[in-house]
Amino acid sequence: MYMTKETIRQWRRGIGIPAVALILCAALFVGCSRDDGQEPDGGDPVALSFTAAVDGVAFAQGGTSAGLRGTSDAFTTRTTAGGDEWVQDDKVGIFMLDAGRNLPGITGAENRKFKVSDITTGALTLDDGGAEIYYPQSGNVDFIAYYPYGTTGTGAGEITADYKYNVCVVDQSDPAVIDILYAKKTDVAKSKAAVNLEFSHAMSKITLNVKAGNGLTSADISGLAASTIAFGGMPVTAELALQDGTPTTGTNLARTFSPLKAETVSATYDATFSAILVPQAADTYNGRTVVFTVGGQSYTWAIPAAEKFEAGNHYVYPLTVQKSGIVVAGSPTIIDWTVNDNNTGTAIKLPEMVLIPKGTFLMGSSDGSNLDNTNNSGLNTTPTEPNRGTNETQHRVTLTKDFYITKYAITNSQYVEFLNAKGIQGEMLKHPNIPGAGGNMIGGEYNGEHLVYEGNTNQWGVKWNTDKWIPQPGYEDHPVVWVTWYGAKAYAEWVGGSLPTEAQWEYACRGDKGSLPFGVGDGYKLDNTLANFDWKYSWSWDGSSLIADIMDTGTFPGVTQAVGSYSPNSYGLYNMHGNVLEWCLDNSDGVPADYGGTSVIDPTGPSTGDNRMLRGGNFGLDAQYCRSAFRFNDRHDHATNHYGFRVVVVP
């Protein structure tokens, strides 16, 4: 994951998909070396043990994942749905060295093979039949780790006699084999404390979002097999020096290879292809090409010599293939493929994100005043939206930049990572909007601002547990609640983003449903199959009148539900309606002021105001307050059991 949005030539670094780096936690217990016949230095020996928490390893898989406009980019996390677990029996190689020494490692701790033995806890156990590993009797140590495990040899996936990992990317059929990951932790003292080994991607990655241009049809492109696309003129082999994780200059330029094809593609493109590349410096390789064969005709994209593909970066190119050739439709997005640590040394897990394409949409709700489009504005041409607010005047909004938004609201598990990484302590705080002693509750503050509370009732969020923050038991994957606007903003900035503007939020919420009331289902109704809200007020609208015959008079959950419950919208975003109201960036005073009907570009709301906007409704509100256009606000320092948030990043 990246933190700075550094401009590289005309490219901008964006936020990554969750298939980024991983965190391997090595719980190192005090023991001693048995090297050279040494005996334990007092007491029973305690062997090293390892556990792992994972953000993901790339592998080929169909289906939907974040990364490319909400659709699969052929690579997703090599984990279960939560994105934080290894695949059973994944193999990792680990060296232990005397601090400051070069490979080989300490005798008995050279390239030891571990496997993931428990995907729930991330436990790693030795898998090579050898003796247990112990700390040396004295002195600090370094650890070098890599994935996937390799034995000694000169072939692909093997380790040479001088400790270089052989890489060959010709076969892209299983990216888990060629997505080489590397970690090094130095000067570790003998201790029972866990040692975090932060892995990063040693290779580069490229994704091509392709659509048909003049002279070709969408079917021409969508029907392409991956085998009809050839990458050429670029290195396909290299060596990774395990001592420091640096790759050698790639070789073997004569070989070609084909990428993987995504099984699902957004409406913006006709096909998506991805490949893992050997890192390539600028102005080093001339004649690099990608050749598309369409209907027997070859179309070639000549990659400029100045283009570089750096280790740990993911390069996303929008391409148009047309009869006259291939057009690169705009600058590529460079996505940092590694974990961001904010220069703290502590890895940060990226929330899963979806890329939303720039565009123009109708924000607000129709008042039905222009059914025949008499004024040619294209506004208010549908019947009055039931239960609309007077501050929802429909107007045209243009967002000039693509942006990423989290696929789900930020969860309790994600938020406690932030609190603990920042060292925020739990203490008794006074909630500003709750009078008397009832407003005193455990919470966390930073730079003088209250971020989050345990809550005095309905404790469905986070909890201070003596010395650290934990999710309330049973609510790990529920959206974080009792979070203030300050708390939401602080987390967003910690992961390299911001809160969404109202315009970004509503645009993402509406998806392909345009100006209809809801962004899920058919767009006209909201019922208990589509969202977590007060089902007693479910309603439908046929475009001209309210339909009351679907009203559900049964009970409703009355509590947050796990993120990912119910169906997503067309972008693959979950729970944009109901569950929790979501903080936005915009200022507001009192009742949110009306937009007015003037067209605007990239609006950010009023420049001043003590309140902040919230959108989307919550689990206790009826359908009218969960509409895409509904607007709510509250004090920036207020929090309750139904306020949460998402994060956006503009590449």
XYZ file of C-alpha atoms in Angstrom:
651
model
C 0.000 0.000 0.000
C 1.217 3.509 -0.642
C 1.030 6.610 1.432
C 2.249 9.493 -0.684
C 0.520 10.315 -3.949
C 3.823 10.961 -5.661
C 3.592 12.019 -9.271
C 5.828 9.907 -11.462
C 5.996 11.652 -14.798
C 2.312 11.948 -15.647
C 1.396 8.908 -13.608
C -0.121 9.150 -10.185
C 0.182 6.567 -7.547
C -3.200 5.206 -6.459
C -4.403 2.949 -3.708
C -4.019 -0.785 -4.135
C -6.296 -3.737 -4.139
C -6.092 -6.005 -1.081
C -3.754 -8.466 -2.769
C -0.809 -6.507 -1.395
C 1.831 -7.364 1.192
C 1.478 -9.649 4.143
C 2.450 -9.556 7.749
C 4.092 -12.618 9.231
C 4.157 -12.518 13.010
C 6.926 -14.668 14.441
C 6.314 -15.372 18.104
C 9.903 -15.888 19.190
C 10.322 -17.484 22.559
C 13.452 -17.455 24.704
C 15.521 -20.553 24.074
C 19.024 -21.307 22.932
C 20.972 -22.805 20.107
C 21.757 -26.477 19.888
C 24.364 -25.609 17.257
C 27.781 -27.237 17.699
C 26.479 -29.369 20.532
C 25.568 -26.466 22.808
C 23.126 -27.222 25.553
C 20.164 -25.045 26.632
C 21.239 -22.173 28.881
C 19.015 -22.949 31.804
C 15.529 -24.400 31.953
C 13.709 -26.360 29.288
C 14.345 -25.156 25.735
C 11.506 -23.334 24.013
C 11.474 -23.635 20.242
C 10.684 -20.770 17.924
C 7.073 -20.688 16.823
C 5.491 -18.589 14.122
C 2.058 -17.243 13.395
C 1.002 -15.265 10.351
C -1.564 -12.577 9.634
C -2.001 -12.075 5.929
C -3.142 -9.320 3.609
C -2.900 -11.601 0.614
C -0.854 -13.391 -2.008
C -1.880 -13.020 -5.649
C -3.376 -16.007 -7.389
C -5.656 -16.630 -10.324
C -9.315 -16.764 -9.446
C -12.503 -15.785 -11.181
C -15.327 -13.889 -9.603
C -15.541 -10.418 -8.215
C -12.853 -8.672 -6.251
C -11.856 -5.101 -5.699
C -9.277 -3.460 -7.878
C -10.618 -2.692 -11.319
C -13.890 -0.848 -11.265
C -15.386 -3.389 -8.947
C -14.702 -6.442 -11.080
C -12.159 -9.221 -11.024
C -8.732 -8.406 -12.394
C -7.883 -12.123 -12.519
C -5.856 -11.784 -9.332
C -7.394 -11.697 -5.902
C -6.056 -12.550 -2.466
C -4.773 -16.037 -1.847
C -6.926 -16.138 1.239
C -10.445 -16.749 2.326
C -13.098 -14.068 1.919
C -11.841 -12.014 4.832
C -8.489 -11.410 3.163
C -6.554 -12.097 6.371
C -5.810 -15.814 6.271
C -3.283 -17.987 4.511
C -4.338 -20.891 2.361
C -3.896 -24.183 4.164
C -0.394 -25.651 3.683
C 1.127 -22.594 1.975
C 4.916 -22.961 2.228
C 7.272 -20.242 3.511
C 11.069 -20.379 3.735
C 12.838 -18.779 6.722
C 16.536 -18.173 7.491
C 17.858 -17.120 10.908
C 21.263 -15.375 10.863
C 23.546 -13.822 13.436
C 22.777 -10.102 13.323
C 24.638 -8.281 10.572
C 25.933 -11.456 8.925
C 25.399 -12.589 5.354
C 23.780 -15.810 4.261
C 24.052 -18.705 4.931
C 22.225 -18.626 8.214
C 22.901 -20.211 11.570
C 23.459 -23.937 11.260
C 20.136 -25.664 11.608
C 18.204 -22.513 10.700
C 19.007 -22.266 6.983
C 16.066 -22.159 4.608
C 13.727 -23.974 6.951
C 10.390 -24.814 5.426
C 7.232 -23.863 7.296
C 3.653 -24.496 6.322
C 0.401 -22.844 7.294
C -1.164 -25.390 9.594
C -4.166 -23.413 10.815
C -5.800 -20.845 8.540
C -7.917 -19.547 11.415
C -4.973 -18.533 13.599
C -2.359 -18.304 10.860
C -0.110 -20.733 12.735
C 3.024 -21.884 10.913
C 4.682 -25.185 11.713
C 7.892 -26.757 10.496
C 7.278 -28.880 7.441
C 10.706 -30.254 6.564
C 11.053 -33.070 9.097
C 14.030 -31.364 10.735
C 14.769 -30.438 14.320
C 13.157 -27.506 16.035
C 14.837 -24.096 15.838
C 16.107 -22.263 18.916
C 17.510 -18.811 19.568
C 21.301 -18.723 19.939
C 22.564 -18.510 23.501
C 23.731 -14.943 23.011
C 23.609 -12.148 20.502
C 20.860 -10.742 18.323
C 19.654 -12.287 15.083
C 18.294 -11.351 11.667
C 15.440 -13.128 9.905
C 15.000 -13.500 6.149
C 11.786 -15.005 4.835
C 10.276 -15.554 1.423
C 7.340 -17.170 -0.359
C 6.885 -19.600 -2.075
C 9.401 -22.007 -0.579
C 12.173 -23.325 -2.840
C 14.905 -25.931 -2.563
C 18.491 -25.661 -3.785
C 18.875 -25.763 -7.554
C 19.110 -23.736 -10.729
C 15.556 -24.053 -12.025
C 12.629 -21.691 -11.630
C 11.491 -21.476 -8.018
C 14.802 -22.870 -6.753
C 17.652 -21.226 -4.819
C 21.176 -21.067 -6.200
C 24.327 -21.823 -4.238
C 24.870 -18.087 -3.722
C 21.355 -17.630 -2.307
C 19.473 -16.194 -5.231
C 15.880 -17.193 -5.915
C 15.295 -18.080 -9.587
C 12.254 -16.451 -11.160
C 10.599 -17.216 -14.496
C 7.313 -15.545 -15.454
C 6.621 -17.331 -18.752
C 3.879 -19.459 -17.191
C 1.230 -17.100 -15.793
C -1.357 -19.827 -15.168
C -0.776 -19.808 -11.392
C 0.472 -16.409 -10.216
C 0.935 -17.768 -6.691
C 4.019 -19.550 -8.038
C 5.624 -16.397 -9.462
C 4.354 -13.741 -7.041
C 7.567 -13.785 -5.020
C 7.293 -12.237 -1.559
C 10.193 -11.160 0.605
C 10.707 -10.017 4.194
C 13.685 -9.170 6.378
C 13.842 -8.242 10.049
C 17.180 -7.235 11.519
C 18.805 -7.082 14.938
C 16.148 -9.039 16.819
C 16.901 -9.596 20.495
C 16.020 -12.837 22.233
C 12.576 -12.214 23.610
C 9.159 -13.728 23.967
C 7.705 -10.752 22.123
C 6.372 -11.335 18.622
C 8.556 -10.261 15.727
C 6.720 -8.865 12.714
C 8.151 -9.775 9.331
C 6.602 -7.469 6.764
C 6.531 -9.028 3.308
C 6.503 -7.103 0.045
C 6.095 -8.126 -3.580
C 9.434 -8.620 -5.309
C 7.877 -8.609 -8.782
C 5.818 -6.028 -10.670
C 2.287 -6.381 -12.014
C 0.488 -5.034 -15.076
C -3.224 -4.913 -15.851
C -4.706 -4.004 -19.227
C -8.292 -2.734 -19.284
C -9.259 -3.112 -22.930
C -12.188 -1.874 -24.987
C -13.032 -1.886 -28.684
C -12.602 1.237 -30.782
C -13.495 2.210 -34.337
C -13.789 -0.758 -36.668
C -14.041 -3.377 -33.930
C -16.918 -4.525 -31.763
C -17.142 -5.225 -28.069
C -17.600 -8.883 -28.947
C -14.281 -8.844 -30.815
C -12.488 -7.869 -27.615
C -14.568 -9.696 -25.023
C -14.132 -12.910 -27.011
C -10.341 -12.758 -26.951
C -8.601 -15.642 -25.251
C -5.550 -14.834 -23.171
C -3.490 -16.972 -25.538
C -4.153 -14.474 -28.357
C -2.202 -11.799 -26.465
C 1.577 -11.929 -26.367
C 3.979 -9.917 -24.219
C 7.370 -9.733 -25.913
C 10.735 -8.031 -25.839
C 10.846 -7.955 -22.048
C 12.743 -10.115 -19.561
C 11.091 -13.301 -18.385
C 13.792 -14.546 -16.013
C 15.656 -12.964 -13.117
C 17.183 -13.771 -9.745
C 16.149 -12.355 -6.388
C 19.031 -11.917 -3.950
C 17.698 -13.280 -0.681
C 20.300 -11.361 1.315
C 18.642 -8.012 0.610
C 15.606 -8.726 -1.593
C 16.921 -6.999 -4.719
C 16.240 -8.533 -8.150
C 18.955 -8.833 -10.770
C 18.540 -7.288 -14.214
C 16.119 -9.491 -16.105
C 17.213 -11.670 -18.997
C 15.841 -13.902 -21.739
C 14.084 -11.284 -23.849
C 13.301 -13.628 -26.735
C 10.528 -15.507 -24.960
C 6.928 -14.357 -25.139
C 4.158 -15.061 -22.669
C 0.424 -14.585 -22.330
C -1.435 -12.932 -19.438
C -4.463 -14.131 -17.510
C -7.945 -12.998 -18.460
C -10.462 -11.787 -15.893
C -13.731 -13.693 -15.862
C -15.807 -10.613 -15.083
C -15.326 -7.116 -16.459
C -16.990 -3.793 -15.747
C -19.279 -2.142 -18.250
C -16.535 0.398 -18.943
C -14.325 -2.165 -20.683
C -14.738 -5.252 -22.838
C -11.949 -7.368 -21.333
C -9.294 -7.230 -18.624
C -5.935 -9.018 -18.678
C -3.211 -9.128 -16.011
C 0.319 -10.466 -15.685
C 3.178 -10.523 -13.203
C 6.372 -9.012 -14.636
C 10.052 -9.118 -13.846
C 10.936 -5.571 -12.668
C 12.244 -3.391 -15.501
C 14.171 -0.125 -15.240
C 13.452 2.761 -17.594
C 15.452 2.988 -20.832
C 16.825 -0.524 -20.362
C 14.654 -2.615 -22.668
C 13.859 -1.450 -26.189
C 11.303 -3.226 -28.333
C 8.864 -4.278 -25.611
C 5.451 -5.005 -27.091
C 2.019 -6.363 -26.348
C 0.423 -7.923 -29.429
C -3.325 -8.550 -29.674
C -4.505 -10.958 -32.374
C -8.113 -10.153 -33.260
C -9.811 -12.007 -36.091
C -6.475 -12.980 -37.578
C -5.224 -9.383 -37.536
C -2.395 -8.333 -35.214
C -2.496 -5.067 -33.275
C 0.687 -4.032 -31.491
C 1.227 -1.735 -28.543
C 4.858 -0.653 -28.403
C 5.697 0.048 -24.781
C 7.855 3.192 -24.618
C 11.430 2.537 -23.525
C 11.049 5.126 -20.767
C 8.275 3.145 -19.089
C 9.493 1.343 -15.985
C 7.968 -1.486 -13.990
C 9.222 -1.358 -10.433
C 9.091 -4.100 -7.835
C 6.027 -3.794 -5.652
C 4.084 -1.615 -8.087
C 0.950 -2.507 -10.051
C 0.460 -0.644 -13.337
C -3.079 -0.346 -14.736
C -3.380 0.732 -18.389
C -6.614 1.636 -20.205
C -6.275 0.505 -23.846
C -8.507 0.933 -26.877
C -7.964 -1.504 -29.753
C -9.236 -0.138 -33.059
C -8.625 -0.799 -36.742
C -5.977 1.887 -36.918
C -4.034 0.437 -33.990
C -3.895 0.556 -30.200
C -4.485 3.744 -28.263
C -3.443 4.120 -24.630
C -6.539 5.939 -23.405
C -4.980 8.134 -20.768
C -2.171 7.731 -18.281
C -1.854 4.478 -16.373
C -2.546 4.312 -12.679
C 0.406 3.149 -10.593
C -0.816 1.241 -7.574
C 1.684 0.536 -4.838
C 1.509 -3.226 -4.375
C 3.061 -3.210 -0.916
C 1.929 -2.513 2.599
C 2.065 1.085 3.787
C 3.602 1.621 7.182
C 3.405 5.429 7.428
C 7.126 5.235 8.197
C 6.330 3.589 11.523
C 7.637 0.123 10.756
C 4.197 -1.323 11.440
C 2.384 -2.695 8.426
C -1.110 -1.449 7.671
C -3.665 -3.727 6.083
C -5.463 -2.079 3.214
C -9.235 -2.127 3.280
C -10.617 -3.728 0.130
C -11.409 -1.063 -2.451
C -13.258 -0.624 -5.735
C -12.298 1.810 -8.481
C -15.188 4.062 -9.529
C -14.870 5.672 -12.990
C -15.120 9.418 -13.352
C -18.324 10.733 -14.899
C -21.369 12.974 -14.724
C -24.570 12.150 -12.851
C -27.741 13.695 -11.492
C -27.294 14.355 -7.779
C -30.301 14.854 -5.535
C -33.885 13.822 -6.262
C -36.475 14.811 -8.826
C -39.283 17.169 -7.835
C -41.228 16.269 -10.991
C -41.329 19.865 -12.225
C -39.990 19.197 -15.719
C -41.638 15.964 -16.839
C -41.609 16.919 -20.506
C -38.107 18.412 -20.260
C -39.590 21.702 -21.369
C -36.520 23.668 -20.341
C -34.146 21.144 -21.966
C -32.160 20.871 -18.752
C -32.652 17.127 -18.365
C -33.427 17.744 -14.690
C -36.565 16.751 -12.744
C -37.948 14.809 -15.707
C -39.251 11.924 -13.600
C -42.180 12.025 -11.159
C -41.527 13.451 -7.714
C -39.475 11.033 -5.641
C -41.593 10.012 -2.629
C -40.455 11.413 0.724
C -37.774 13.581 -0.867
C -36.288 16.441 1.144
C -36.424 20.064 0.106
C -32.619 20.229 0.272
C -32.212 17.570 -2.419
C -32.617 19.802 -5.484
C -31.564 17.758 -8.484
C -28.522 19.092 -10.309
C -25.804 17.849 -12.602
C -22.449 16.932 -11.036
C -19.266 16.057 -12.891
C -16.481 14.166 -11.145
C -13.348 14.605 -13.231
C -11.241 11.908 -11.585
C -11.625 8.203 -10.984
C -11.565 7.324 -7.308
C -11.306 4.267 -5.125
C -13.841 3.644 -2.376
C -13.853 0.855 0.165
C -16.020 -2.058 -0.820
C -17.402 -2.243 2.708
C -17.757 0.152 5.603
C -14.637 0.043 7.783
C -14.992 -2.766 10.308
C -14.254 -2.997 14.006
C -11.306 -5.300 13.267
C -9.829 -2.776 10.862
C -10.370 0.158 13.185
C -8.668 -1.428 16.195
C -5.567 -1.969 14.049
C -5.435 1.788 13.584
C -6.002 2.569 17.273
C -3.355 0.119 18.424
C -0.834 1.135 15.759
C -1.169 4.761 16.837
C -0.801 3.802 20.488
C -4.127 5.387 21.419
C -5.054 4.562 24.998
C -8.513 3.859 26.339
C -9.614 6.428 28.901
C -12.780 7.840 30.403
C -14.063 10.586 28.111
C -17.089 12.844 28.192
C -19.327 12.550 25.153
C -20.300 16.130 24.201
C -23.866 15.312 23.189
C -24.831 13.088 26.122
C -25.574 15.043 29.317
C -24.521 14.096 32.825
C -22.718 10.988 33.954
C -24.381 9.038 31.165
C -22.029 10.756 28.776
C -18.905 9.441 30.471
C -17.592 6.411 28.632
C -14.344 4.737 27.674
C -12.932 6.108 24.445
C -9.805 7.097 22.596
C -8.517 10.506 21.611
C -5.697 11.810 19.444
C -4.304 15.331 19.193
C -7.052 16.514 21.513
C -9.931 15.136 19.432
C -12.185 12.285 20.499
C -12.059 9.492 17.926
C -14.231 6.668 19.189
C -16.139 5.420 22.221
C -17.066 2.032 23.574
C -20.589 3.367 23.917
C -22.756 3.436 27.001
C -25.353 1.125 25.408
C -25.502 -1.040 22.295
C -21.811 -1.802 22.427
C -21.362 -3.175 18.920
C -18.090 -1.443 18.133
C -14.652 -1.523 19.754
C -13.579 -2.200 23.320
C -10.587 -1.229 25.455
C -9.151 -4.462 26.855
C -6.679 -3.387 29.588
C -3.789 -2.591 27.261
C -5.154 -2.630 23.716
C -8.287 -2.159 21.635
C -10.254 -5.177 20.446
C -13.522 -5.572 18.540
C -16.535 -6.265 20.690
C -16.768 -10.084 20.694
C -18.987 -11.297 17.886
C -18.810 -7.964 16.032
C -15.385 -8.250 14.441
C -16.721 -7.897 10.879
C -19.465 -5.411 11.700
C -18.976 -1.753 10.768
C -17.197 0.263 13.421
C -19.673 2.480 15.290
C -19.470 5.080 18.043
C -16.874 6.748 15.809
C -16.734 10.532 15.422
C -16.068 12.401 12.204
C -12.579 13.059 13.564
C -12.116 9.356 14.193
C -13.267 8.476 10.695
C -11.037 11.098 9.113
C -8.000 10.015 11.145
C -8.347 6.404 10.005
C -8.832 7.445 6.383
C -5.650 9.510 6.470
C -3.785 6.666 8.185
C -4.420 4.380 5.206
C -3.571 7.107 2.721
C -7.039 8.345 1.811
C -9.818 10.632 2.927
C -13.510 10.533 3.627
C -15.716 10.697 0.524
C -17.370 13.938 -0.441
C -21.149 13.823 -0.596
C -20.879 13.814 -4.380
C -18.440 10.901 -4.452
C -20.550 8.962 -1.983
C -23.837 9.456 -3.871
C -22.253 8.748 -7.257
C -20.802 5.479 -5.959
C -24.067 4.596 -4.221
C -26.231 5.044 -7.311
C -24.156 2.766 -9.529
C -26.053 1.933 -12.697
C -29.446 2.938 -11.283
C -29.112 6.575 -12.356
C -31.561 8.906 -10.635
C -33.754 6.142 -9.176
C -34.266 6.219 -5.402
C -31.982 3.258 -4.618
C -28.748 1.874 -6.008
C -29.616 -1.792 -5.426
C -32.253 -4.166 -6.731
C -34.371 -2.589 -9.447
C -33.703 0.878 -8.033
C -37.356 1.532 -7.205
C -37.794 -0.298 -3.920
C -35.999 -1.256 -0.740
C -37.113 -4.280 1.222
C -35.717 -6.774 3.698
C -33.864 -8.724 1.033
C -31.777 -5.725 -0.003
C -30.678 -3.862 3.119
C -30.551 -3.752 6.918
C -33.112 -1.122 7.948
C -36.495 -0.881 9.642
C -38.366 -3.356 7.460
C -41.670 -2.153 8.825
C -41.307 0.781 6.453
C -40.312 -1.076 3.298
C -41.832 0.492 0.231
C -41.790 0.399 -3.534
C -42.319 2.965 -6.233
C -43.383 2.298 -9.810
C -42.088 5.635 -11.038
C -45.381 7.411 -10.568
C -46.822 6.369 -7.231
C -45.925 4.712 -3.962
C -46.824 1.036 -3.696
C -47.637 -0.080 -0.180
C -48.481 -3.725 -0.742
C -44.969 -4.980 -0.012
C -44.794 -3.545 3.496
C -43.158 -5.967 5.897
C -44.769 -5.783 9.326
C -42.413 -8.294 10.921
C -39.424 -7.629 13.127
C -36.144 -6.187 11.901
C -32.619 -6.818 13.248
C -32.323 -3.530 15.131
C -28.546 -3.926 15.187
C -25.670 -3.640 12.744
C -25.029 -6.604 10.477
C -21.660 -7.868 9.238
C -20.315 -5.981 6.236
C -21.006 -7.852 3.025
C -24.486 -8.844 4.151
C -27.211 -8.361 1.533
C -26.535 -7.695 -2.144
C -24.012 -5.220 -3.604
C -24.751 -2.508 -6.126
C -23.430 -2.576 -9.687
C -19.989 -1.392 -8.568
C -19.747 -4.225 -6.065
C -20.243 -1.946 -3.049
C -22.077 -3.407 -0.073
C -24.459 -1.811 2.429
C -24.636 1.647 0.890
C -28.270 1.646 2.074
C -28.972 0.998 5.746
C -26.735 -0.662 8.351
C -24.892 2.540 9.405
C -24.956 6.176 8.382
C -21.597 7.010 6.834
C -19.553 10.119 7.528
C -18.668 12.311 4.541
C -16.063 15.035 4.217
C -18.445 17.956 3.641
C -19.142 20.700 6.163
C -22.663 21.703 7.121
C -24.499 24.024 9.484
C -27.766 22.941 11.080
C -30.075 21.394 8.496
C -27.993 20.665 5.379
C -28.336 23.565 2.962
C -29.903 22.909 -0.419
C -27.535 22.376 -3.324
C -29.350 24.580 -5.803
C -29.848 23.526 -9.401
C -26.594 24.777 -10.919
C -24.250 22.240 -12.497
C -21.017 21.792 -10.558
C -17.642 20.099 -11.005
C -15.948 18.144 -8.202
C -17.957 19.768 -5.379
C -16.644 19.574 -1.824
C -19.480 21.270 0.055
C -19.502 24.491 2.105
C -16.167 25.922 3.213
C -17.294 26.279 6.834
C -19.660 24.638 9.284
C -19.572 22.889 12.648
C -21.464 19.838 11.418
C -20.479 17.133 8.955
C -22.585 15.184 6.481
C -23.724 11.577 6.832
C -25.327 9.452 4.130
C -27.049 6.118 3.554
C -29.474 5.574 6.431
C -29.043 2.960 9.137
C -30.479 -0.195 10.661
C -33.152 1.672 12.629
C -34.474 4.011 9.929
C -37.222 3.374 7.432
C -36.723 3.279 3.683
C -37.240 6.970 2.977
C -34.146 7.796 5.055
C -32.059 5.202 3.231
C -32.577 6.686 -0.247
C -29.495 7.538 -2.306
C -30.379 11.236 -2.107
C -31.209 11.439 1.612
C -28.979 13.827 3.567
C -28.252 13.950 7.285
C -25.663 15.717 9.399
C -24.325 15.887 12.934
C -21.582 17.468 14.995
C -18.088 16.408 14.032
C -17.420 15.299 17.615
C -20.640 13.328 17.988
C -20.782 9.532 17.816
C -23.473 6.935 18.262
C -24.230 3.273 17.631
C -25.181 3.820 13.981
C -22.436 6.092 12.600
C -19.681 4.507 10.503
C -17.668 5.396 7.401
C -15.821 4.410 4.229
C -12.548 5.613 2.741
C -11.782 7.024 -0.708
C -8.540 7.693 -2.547
C -8.209 9.685 -5.749
C -5.372 8.203 -7.870
